[in-house]
XYZ file of C-alpha atoms in Angstrom:
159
model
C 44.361 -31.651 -1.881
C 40.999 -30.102 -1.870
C 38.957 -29.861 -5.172
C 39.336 -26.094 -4.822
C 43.266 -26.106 -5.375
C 42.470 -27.829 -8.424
C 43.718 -25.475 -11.907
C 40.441 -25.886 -13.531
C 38.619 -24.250 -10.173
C 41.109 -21.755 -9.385
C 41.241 -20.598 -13.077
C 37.346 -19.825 -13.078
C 37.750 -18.335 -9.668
C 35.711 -20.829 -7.676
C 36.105 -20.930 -4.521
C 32.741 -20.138 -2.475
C 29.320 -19.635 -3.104
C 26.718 -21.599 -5.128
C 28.780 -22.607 -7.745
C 31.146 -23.997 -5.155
C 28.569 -26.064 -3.452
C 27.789 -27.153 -6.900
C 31.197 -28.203 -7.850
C 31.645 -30.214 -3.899
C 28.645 -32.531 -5.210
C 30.689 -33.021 -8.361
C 33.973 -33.962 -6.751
C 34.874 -36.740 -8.614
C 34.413 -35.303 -12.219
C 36.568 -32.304 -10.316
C 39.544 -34.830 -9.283
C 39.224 -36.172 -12.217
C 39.990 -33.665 -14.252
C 43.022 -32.988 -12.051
C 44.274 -36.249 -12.714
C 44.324 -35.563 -16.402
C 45.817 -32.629 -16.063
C 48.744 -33.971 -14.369
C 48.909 -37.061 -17.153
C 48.639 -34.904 -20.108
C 51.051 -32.008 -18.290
C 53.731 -33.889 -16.099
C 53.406 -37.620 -16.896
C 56.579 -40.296 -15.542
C 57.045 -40.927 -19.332
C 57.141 -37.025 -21.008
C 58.834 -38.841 -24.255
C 59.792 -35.984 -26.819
C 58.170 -33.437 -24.797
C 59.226 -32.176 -21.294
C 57.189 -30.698 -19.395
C 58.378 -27.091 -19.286
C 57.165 -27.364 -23.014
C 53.676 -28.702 -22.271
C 53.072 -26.281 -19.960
C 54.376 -23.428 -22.699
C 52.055 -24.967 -25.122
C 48.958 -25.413 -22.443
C 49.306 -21.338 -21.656
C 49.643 -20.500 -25.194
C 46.000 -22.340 -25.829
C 44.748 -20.649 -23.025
C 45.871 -17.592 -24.191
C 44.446 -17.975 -27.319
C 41.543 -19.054 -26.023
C 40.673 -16.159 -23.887
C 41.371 -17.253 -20.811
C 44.420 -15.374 -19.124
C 43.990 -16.522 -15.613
C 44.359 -20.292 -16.724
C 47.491 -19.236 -19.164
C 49.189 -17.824 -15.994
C 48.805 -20.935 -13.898
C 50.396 -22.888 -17.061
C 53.180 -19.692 -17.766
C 54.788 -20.239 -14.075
C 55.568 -23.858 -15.150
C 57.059 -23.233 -18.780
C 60.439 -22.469 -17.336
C 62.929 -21.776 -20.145
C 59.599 -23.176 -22.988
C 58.066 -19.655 -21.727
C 58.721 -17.872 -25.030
C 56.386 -20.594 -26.911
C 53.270 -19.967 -24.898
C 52.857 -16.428 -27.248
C 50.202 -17.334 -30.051
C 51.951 -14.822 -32.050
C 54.916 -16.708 -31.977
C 55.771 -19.972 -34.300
C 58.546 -21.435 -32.627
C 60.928 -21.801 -35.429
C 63.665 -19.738 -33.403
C 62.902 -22.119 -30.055
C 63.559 -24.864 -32.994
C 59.522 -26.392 -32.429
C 58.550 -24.514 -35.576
C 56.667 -27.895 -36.737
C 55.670 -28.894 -33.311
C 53.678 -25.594 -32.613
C 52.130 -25.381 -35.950
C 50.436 -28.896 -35.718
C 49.481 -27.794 -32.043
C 48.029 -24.851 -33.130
C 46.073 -26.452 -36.085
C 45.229 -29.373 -33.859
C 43.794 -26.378 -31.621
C 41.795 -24.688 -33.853
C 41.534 -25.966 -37.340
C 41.456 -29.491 -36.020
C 38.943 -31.126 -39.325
C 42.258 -29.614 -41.177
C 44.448 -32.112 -39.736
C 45.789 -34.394 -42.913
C 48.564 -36.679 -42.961
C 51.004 -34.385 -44.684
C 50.332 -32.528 -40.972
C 51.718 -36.216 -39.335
C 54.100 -37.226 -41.691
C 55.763 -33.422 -40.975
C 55.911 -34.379 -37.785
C 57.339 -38.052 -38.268
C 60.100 -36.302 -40.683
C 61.141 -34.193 -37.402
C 62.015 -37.546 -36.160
C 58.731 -37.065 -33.181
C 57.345 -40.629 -32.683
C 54.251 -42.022 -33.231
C 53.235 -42.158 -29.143
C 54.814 -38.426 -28.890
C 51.991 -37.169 -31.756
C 49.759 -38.882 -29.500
C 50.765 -37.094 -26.551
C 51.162 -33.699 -28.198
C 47.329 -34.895 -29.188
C 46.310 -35.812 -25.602
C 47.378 -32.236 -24.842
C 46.039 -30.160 -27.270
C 42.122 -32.382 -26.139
C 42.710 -32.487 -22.413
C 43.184 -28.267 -22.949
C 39.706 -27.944 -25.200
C 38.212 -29.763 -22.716
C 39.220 -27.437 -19.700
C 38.876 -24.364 -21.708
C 35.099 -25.209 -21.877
C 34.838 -26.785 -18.223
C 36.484 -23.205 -17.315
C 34.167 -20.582 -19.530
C 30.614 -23.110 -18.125
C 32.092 -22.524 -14.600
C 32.352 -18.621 -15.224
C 28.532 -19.087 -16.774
C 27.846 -20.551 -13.803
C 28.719 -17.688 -11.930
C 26.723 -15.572 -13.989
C 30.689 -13.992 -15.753
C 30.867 -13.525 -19.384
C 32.843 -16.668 -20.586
């Protein structure tokens, strides 16, 4: 697989010019990413969360996050999640009306986070390692939001 298949550089629409020759002598930090992606999205071990979900709530963070052409790449894998990658929806009738509201405040009110917000969670009956991984998720996805919008500064787009 070429670094250019990769979500992160397809997403910002990288795949020649300067910023691409920039991105070949980062390779690593490329594949790496990659590899994260793939832990966080479709690990061996999903636990409590498949991955038709992850990728539901992965587009519905890119969504909210402005970045549509990311979302999509995450919306072809939610399979029958798809309905929970809408920010406007809160997953009560998909029966993840808990889940998605600590993913969303994990997202974007994250100093909010208290451990009435975990102990909902633990009352669900989610494990301890599946807050983690709904945690891993919600990072890994800030973190290539941002990698995304400095590649599209990089390019001289509006991020």
């Amino acid at each position: 697989m070429s670094i250019f298949d990769s979500t992160t550089l397809k997403a910002a629409g990288i795949a020649q010019g300067p910023v691409a020759a920039a991105a070949e002598t980062r390779a690593k930090i490329i594949e790496a990413t990659q590899a994260a992606e793939d832990a966080v999205l479709s690990p061996r071990d999903p636990g409590a969360f498949p991955h038709d979900l992850r990728a539901a709530l992965a587009a519905r963070l890119a969504t909210a996050g402005g970045e549509p052409a990311l979302a999509e790449r995450y919306l072809d894998k939610a399979g029958a999640m798809v309905a929970l990658a809408d920010p406007a929806r809160d997953g009560v009738a998909e029966g993840f009306g808990t889940v998605v509201a600590f993913f969303d405040k994990a997202a974007n009110r994250t100093r909010d986070i208290a451990a009435e917000d975990i102990s909902s969670l633990q009352a669900e009956g989610i494990a301890d390692a599946d807050i983690v991984r709904l945690c891993e998720l919600c990072a890994f996805m800030a973190y290539q939001l941002r990698v995304v919008a400095g590649l599209r500064l990089m390019k001289g787009e509006a991020a």
